[in-house]
PDB file of C-alpha atoms in Angstrom:
ATOM      1  CA  LEU U  16     -12.981   3.595 -21.275  1.00  0.00           C
ATOM      2  CA  SER U  17     -10.633   4.651 -23.987  1.00  0.00           C
ATOM      3  CA  GLY U  18      -6.952   5.482 -23.700  1.00  0.00           C
ATOM      4  CA  ALA U  19      -4.764   5.386 -20.652  1.00  0.00           C
ATOM      5  CA  GLY U  20      -4.360   9.072 -19.831  1.00  0.00           C
ATOM      6  CA  MET U  21      -6.192  11.270 -17.354  1.00  0.00           C
ATOM      7  CA  SER U  22      -7.438  13.398 -20.252  1.00  0.00           C
ATOM      8  CA  ASP U  23      -9.150  10.327 -21.713  1.00  0.00           C
ATOM      9  CA  LEU U  24     -11.431   9.812 -18.716  1.00  0.00           C
ATOM     10  CA  ASP U  25     -15.116  10.078 -19.500  1.00  0.00           C
ATOM     11  CA  HIS U  26     -17.578  11.944 -17.273  1.00  0.00           C
ATOM     12  CA  ILE U  27     -18.596   8.763 -15.435  1.00  0.00           C
ATOM     13  CA  ASP U  28     -14.982   7.908 -14.583  1.00  0.00           C
ATOM     14  CA  ARG U  29     -14.431  11.457 -13.352  1.00  0.00           C
ATOM     15  CA  ARG U  30     -17.548  11.278 -11.167  1.00  0.00           C
ATOM     16  CA  LEU U  31     -16.419   7.887  -9.832  1.00  0.00           C
ATOM     17  CA  ILE U  32     -12.952   9.201  -8.954  1.00  0.00           C
ATOM     18  CA  THR U  33     -14.459  12.277  -7.302  1.00  0.00           C
ATOM     19  CA  ALA U  34     -16.835  10.077  -5.284  1.00  0.00           C
ATOM     20  CA  THR U  35     -13.999   7.842  -4.046  1.00  0.00           C
ATOM     21  CA  GLN U  36     -11.054  10.239  -3.753  1.00  0.00           C
ATOM     22  CA  ALA U  37     -11.607  10.776  -0.026  1.00  0.00           C
ATOM     23  CA  GLY U  38     -11.903   7.006   0.495  1.00  0.00           C
ATOM     24  CA  LEU U  39     -14.565   4.367   0.249  1.00  0.00           C
ATOM     25  CA  PRO U  40     -17.549   4.677   2.576  1.00  0.00           C
ATOM     26  CA  LEU U  41     -17.187   2.618   5.751  1.00  0.00           C
ATOM     27  CA  VAL U  42     -20.258   0.453   5.158  1.00  0.00           C
ATOM     28  CA  ALA U  43     -20.803  -3.247   4.516  1.00  0.00           C
ATOM     29  CA  ALA U  44     -21.229  -2.714   0.742  1.00  0.00           C
ATOM     30  CA  PRO U  45     -19.169   0.377  -0.223  1.00  0.00           C
ATOM     31  CA  TYR U  46     -19.340  -0.226  -3.992  1.00  0.00           C
ATOM     32  CA  ALA U  47     -23.126  -0.571  -3.836  1.00  0.00           C
ATOM     33  CA  GLN U  48     -23.397   2.710  -1.941  1.00  0.00           C
ATOM     34  CA  ILE U  49     -21.210   4.525  -4.459  1.00  0.00           C
ATOM     35  CA  ALA U  50     -23.246   2.983  -7.277  1.00  0.00           C
ATOM     36  CA  SER U  51     -26.463   4.240  -5.712  1.00  0.00           C
ATOM     37  CA  GLU U  52     -25.046   7.761  -5.357  1.00  0.00           C
ATOM     38  CA  LEU U  53     -23.896   7.815  -9.003  1.00  0.00           C
ATOM     39  CA  GLY U  54     -26.898   6.090 -10.587  1.00  0.00           C
ATOM     40  CA  LEU U  55     -24.833   3.042 -11.571  1.00  0.00           C
ATOM     41  CA  THR U  56     -24.938  -0.616 -10.681  1.00  0.00           C
ATOM     42  CA  GLU U  57     -22.465  -2.115  -8.230  1.00  0.00           C
ATOM     43  CA  ALA U  58     -21.061  -4.226 -11.095  1.00  0.00           C
ATOM     44  CA  GLN U  59     -20.452  -1.072 -13.178  1.00  0.00           C
ATOM     45  CA  VAL U  60     -18.575   0.583 -10.305  1.00  0.00           C
ATOM     46  CA  ILE U  61     -16.387  -2.480  -9.802  1.00  0.00           C
ATOM     47  CA  TYR U  62     -15.782  -2.856 -13.554  1.00  0.00           C
ATOM     48  CA  ARG U  63     -14.792   0.796 -13.971  1.00  0.00           C
ATOM     49  CA  LEU U  64     -12.497   0.836 -10.932  1.00  0.00           C
ATOM     50  CA  THR U  65     -10.835  -2.352 -12.169  1.00  0.00           C
ATOM     51  CA  ALA U  66     -10.413  -0.845 -15.652  1.00  0.00           C
ATOM     52  CA  LEU U  67      -8.868   2.306 -14.142  1.00  0.00           C
ATOM     53  CA  GLN U  68      -6.436   0.084 -12.252  1.00  0.00           C
ATOM     54  CA  ASP U  69      -5.614  -1.912 -15.390  1.00  0.00           C
ATOM     55  CA  LEU U  70      -4.859   1.368 -17.195  1.00  0.00           C
ATOM     56  CA  GLY U  71      -2.584   2.497 -14.377  1.00  0.00           C
ATOM     57  CA  ILE U  72      -4.743   5.521 -13.532  1.00  0.00           C
ATOM     58  CA  ILE U  73      -5.530   4.029 -10.126  1.00  0.00           C
ATOM     59  CA  ARG U  74      -2.578   2.172  -8.670  1.00  0.00           C
ATOM     60  CA  ARG U  75      -4.439   0.211  -6.026  1.00  0.00           C
ATOM     61  CA  ILE U  76      -7.474   0.158  -3.780  1.00  0.00           C
ATOM     62  CA  ALA U  77      -6.532  -0.560  -0.196  1.00  0.00           C
ATOM     63  CA  ILE U  78      -7.382   0.146   3.396  1.00  0.00           C
ATOM     64  CA  ALA U  79      -5.238   2.869   4.941  1.00  0.00           C
ATOM     65  CA  PRO U  80      -5.986   2.619   8.669  1.00  0.00           C
ATOM     66  CA  ASN U  81      -4.776   5.087  11.240  1.00  0.00           C
ATOM     67  CA  HIS U  82      -2.556   2.688  13.180  1.00  0.00           C
ATOM     68  CA  PHE U  83      -2.023   5.213  15.975  1.00  0.00           C
ATOM     69  CA  ALA U  84      -5.802   5.370  16.596  1.00  0.00           C
ATOM     70  CA  LEU U  85      -5.831   1.550  16.737  1.00  0.00           C
ATOM     71  CA  GLY U  86      -3.210   1.550  19.495  1.00  0.00           C
ATOM     72  CA  MET U  87      -0.368   0.559  17.184  1.00  0.00           C
ATOM     73  CA  THR U  88       1.932   3.400  18.179  1.00  0.00           C
ATOM     74  CA  ALA U  89       5.202   1.687  17.205  1.00  0.00           C
ATOM     75  CA  ASN U  90       5.359   1.616  13.416  1.00  0.00           C
ATOM     76  CA  GLY U  91       8.493   0.775  11.506  1.00  0.00           C
ATOM     77  CA  MET U  92       9.429   0.244   7.885  1.00  0.00           C
ATOM     78  CA  SER U  93      11.888  -2.623   7.966  1.00  0.00           C
ATOM     79  CA  VAL U  94      14.377  -2.566   5.106  1.00  0.00           C
ATOM     80  CA  TRP U  95      16.311  -5.573   3.896  1.00  0.00           C
ATOM     81  CA  ASP U  96      19.318  -6.168   1.641  1.00  0.00           C
ATOM     82  CA  VAL U  97      18.185  -9.456   0.142  1.00  0.00           C
ATOM     83  CA  GLU U  98      19.981 -11.427  -2.559  1.00  0.00           C
ATOM     84  CA  ASP U  99      18.377 -10.281  -5.831  1.00  0.00           C
ATOM     85  CA  ARG U 100      17.774 -13.804  -7.172  1.00  0.00           C
ATOM     86  CA  GLN U 101      15.712 -14.687  -4.089  1.00  0.00           C
ATOM     87  CA  ALA U 102      14.097 -11.317  -3.339  1.00  0.00           C
ATOM     88  CA  GLU U 103      10.807 -11.889  -5.170  1.00  0.00           C
ATOM     89  CA  ALA U 104      10.129 -15.306  -3.625  1.00  0.00           C
ATOM     90  CA  LEU U 105      11.182 -14.201  -0.140  1.00  0.00           C
ATOM     91  CA  GLY U 106       9.167 -10.992  -0.498  1.00  0.00           C
ATOM     92  CA  ALA U 107       6.055 -13.037  -1.270  1.00  0.00           C
ATOM     93  CA  GLN U 108       6.611 -15.057   1.917  1.00  0.00           C
ATOM     94  CA  ILE U 109       7.129 -11.906   3.990  1.00  0.00           C
ATOM     95  CA  GLY U 110       4.078 -10.201   2.456  1.00  0.00           C
ATOM     96  CA  ALA U 111       1.903 -13.209   3.329  1.00  0.00           C
ATOM     97  CA  LEU U 112       2.600 -12.839   7.059  1.00  0.00           C
ATOM     98  CA  ASP U 113      -0.417 -11.511   8.956  1.00  0.00           C
ATOM     99  CA  PHE U 114       1.633  -8.880  10.795  1.00  0.00           C
ATOM    100  CA  VAL U 115       3.134  -7.321   7.624  1.00  0.00           C
ATOM    101  CA  THR U 116       0.847  -4.632   6.208  1.00  0.00           C
ATOM    102  CA  HIS U 117       2.972  -3.498   3.259  1.00  0.00           C
ATOM    103  CA  CYS U 118       5.707  -5.425   1.490  1.00  0.00           C
ATOM    104  CA  TYR U 119       7.390  -4.470  -1.743  1.00  0.00           C
ATOM    105  CA  LEU U 120      10.576  -4.639  -3.760  1.00  0.00           C
ATOM    106  CA  ARG U 121      12.418  -1.530  -4.908  1.00  0.00           C
ATOM    107  CA  PRO U 122      15.524  -1.133  -7.032  1.00  0.00           C
ATOM    108  CA  ARG U 123      18.693  -0.486  -5.106  1.00  0.00           C
ATOM    109  CA  ALA U 124      20.101   3.044  -5.220  1.00  0.00           C
ATOM    110  CA  PRO U 125      23.801   3.971  -5.228  1.00  0.00           C
ATOM    111  CA  VAL U 126      23.627   5.110  -1.602  1.00  0.00           C
ATOM    112  CA  TRP U 127      20.811   2.776  -0.468  1.00  0.00           C
ATOM    113  CA  ARG U 128      21.551  -0.938  -0.403  1.00  0.00           C
ATOM    114  CA  TYR U 129      18.080  -2.186   0.571  1.00  0.00           C
ATOM    115  CA  ASN U 130      15.720  -3.787  -1.955  1.00  0.00           C
ATOM    116  CA  LEU U 131      12.948  -5.332   0.178  1.00  0.00           C
ATOM    117  CA  PHE U 132      10.640  -3.273   2.410  1.00  0.00           C
ATOM    118  CA  ALA U 133       8.101  -4.528   4.961  1.00  0.00           C
ATOM    119  CA  MET U 134       5.943  -2.346   7.224  1.00  0.00           C
ATOM    120  CA  LEU U 135       5.546  -3.586  10.784  1.00  0.00           C
ATOM    121  CA  HIS U 136       3.206  -2.288  13.496  1.00  0.00           C
ATOM    122  CA  GLY U 137       3.005  -2.924  17.219  1.00  0.00           C
ATOM    123  CA  THR U 138       1.983  -1.476  20.535  1.00  0.00           C
ATOM    124  CA  SER U 139       5.665  -1.062  21.451  1.00  0.00           C
ATOM    125  CA  ARG U 140       9.032  -0.998  19.722  1.00  0.00           C
ATOM    126  CA  ALA U 141       9.865  -4.270  21.501  1.00  0.00           C
ATOM    127  CA  GLU U 142       6.890  -5.916  19.774  1.00  0.00           C
ATOM    128  CA  VAL U 143       7.991  -4.544  16.406  1.00  0.00           C
ATOM    129  CA  GLU U 144      11.564  -5.744  17.027  1.00  0.00           C
ATOM    130  CA  ASP U 145      10.214  -9.232  17.814  1.00  0.00           C
ATOM    131  CA  LYS U 146       8.422  -9.227  14.457  1.00  0.00           C
ATOM    132  CA  ARG U 147      11.570  -7.978  12.758  1.00  0.00           C
ATOM    133  CA  GLY U 148      13.421 -10.930  14.298  1.00  0.00           C
ATOM    134  CA  ILE U 149      10.899 -13.318  12.742  1.00  0.00           C
ATOM    135  CA  LEU U 150      11.561 -11.739   9.340  1.00  0.00           C
ATOM    136  CA  ARG U 151      15.316 -11.978   9.872  1.00  0.00           C
ATOM    137  CA  GLU U 152      14.986 -15.716  10.583  1.00  0.00           C
ATOM    138  CA  LEU U 153      12.769 -16.257   7.548  1.00  0.00           C
ATOM    139  CA  LEU U 154      15.186 -14.413   5.235  1.00  0.00           C
ATOM    140  CA  GLY U 155      18.187 -16.280   6.657  1.00  0.00           C
ATOM    141  CA  PRO U 156      21.469 -16.180   4.765  1.00  0.00           C
ATOM    142  CA  ALA U 157      19.841 -14.512   1.717  1.00  0.00           C
ATOM    143  CA  CYS U 158      19.817 -11.294   3.766  1.00  0.00           C
ATOM    144  CA  ALA U 159      23.100  -9.378   4.031  1.00  0.00           C
ATOM    145  CA  ALA U 160      21.803  -6.484   6.168  1.00  0.00           C
ATOM    146  CA  ASP U 161      18.674  -4.874   7.553  1.00  0.00           C
ATOM    147  CA  ASP U 162      17.506  -1.793   9.362  1.00  0.00           C
ATOM    148  CA  ILE U 163      14.243  -0.257  10.502  1.00  0.00           C
ATOM    149  CA  LEU U 164      12.916   3.255  10.141  1.00  0.00           C
ATOM    150  CA  TYR U 165      10.408   4.140  12.865  1.00  0.00           C
ATOM    151  CA  SER U 166       7.557   6.559  12.269  1.00  0.00           C
ATOM    152  CA  THR U 167       7.489   9.609  14.492  1.00  0.00           C
ATOM    153  CA  ARG U 168       4.074  10.825  13.302  1.00  0.00           C
ATOM    154  CA  ILE U 169       1.271   9.748  11.020  1.00  0.00           C
ATOM    155  CA  LEU U 170       1.175  11.405   7.638  1.00  0.00           C
ATOM    156  CA  LYS U 171      -2.008  12.362   5.850  1.00  0.00           C
ATOM    157  CA  LYS U 172      -2.787   9.631   3.345  1.00  0.00           C
ATOM    158  CA  THR U 173      -4.519  10.688   0.163  1.00  0.00           C
ATOM    159  CA  GLY U 174      -5.351   9.018  -3.093  1.00  0.00           C
ATOM    160  CA  LEU U 175      -6.006  10.151  -6.620  1.00  0.00           C
ATOM    161  CA  ARG U 176      -7.415  13.679  -6.821  1.00  0.00           C
ATOM    162  CA  LEU U 177      -8.961  15.456  -9.787  1.00  0.00           C
ATOM    163  CA  ARG U 178      -8.571  19.205 -10.150  1.00  0.00           C
ATOM    164  CA  ASP U 179     -11.217  21.380 -11.717  1.00  0.00           C
ATOM    165  CA  GLY U 180     -10.414  22.532 -15.217  1.00  0.00           C
TER     166      GLY U 180
END
């Protein structure tokens, strides 16, 4: 792998991205299956995907479940105005909770005071609100305000795509 731009991808990287752009196969050894399809070893697939992440071409590899299909029909992005000096440490604690699927820090915007985001899922809004209460207790006085934005529908989730040409 040379360079950090999309134009610097070699033919193997392009084939790897094409093979994974719709998601990893739902099998016990997805990297081995991809390797078999591409004529590579599992170690080569893992090495190349890691290198593409290190270069910033692939941001992350993660599961993107359909929470609605799993019965988790109440889905809310909780947003928190957390003291900046404590936000990273508190965010790590929030992100480690088994009921938080996404947790990240974002810079504040002039019209948006929140800097910590945590996605919560439940079978009802009451369940999600209970989880939000746990986060509120954990954040304590470092949190000046919070809110939650509930999903009204599931959006199509897609990853990196290569275009022909």
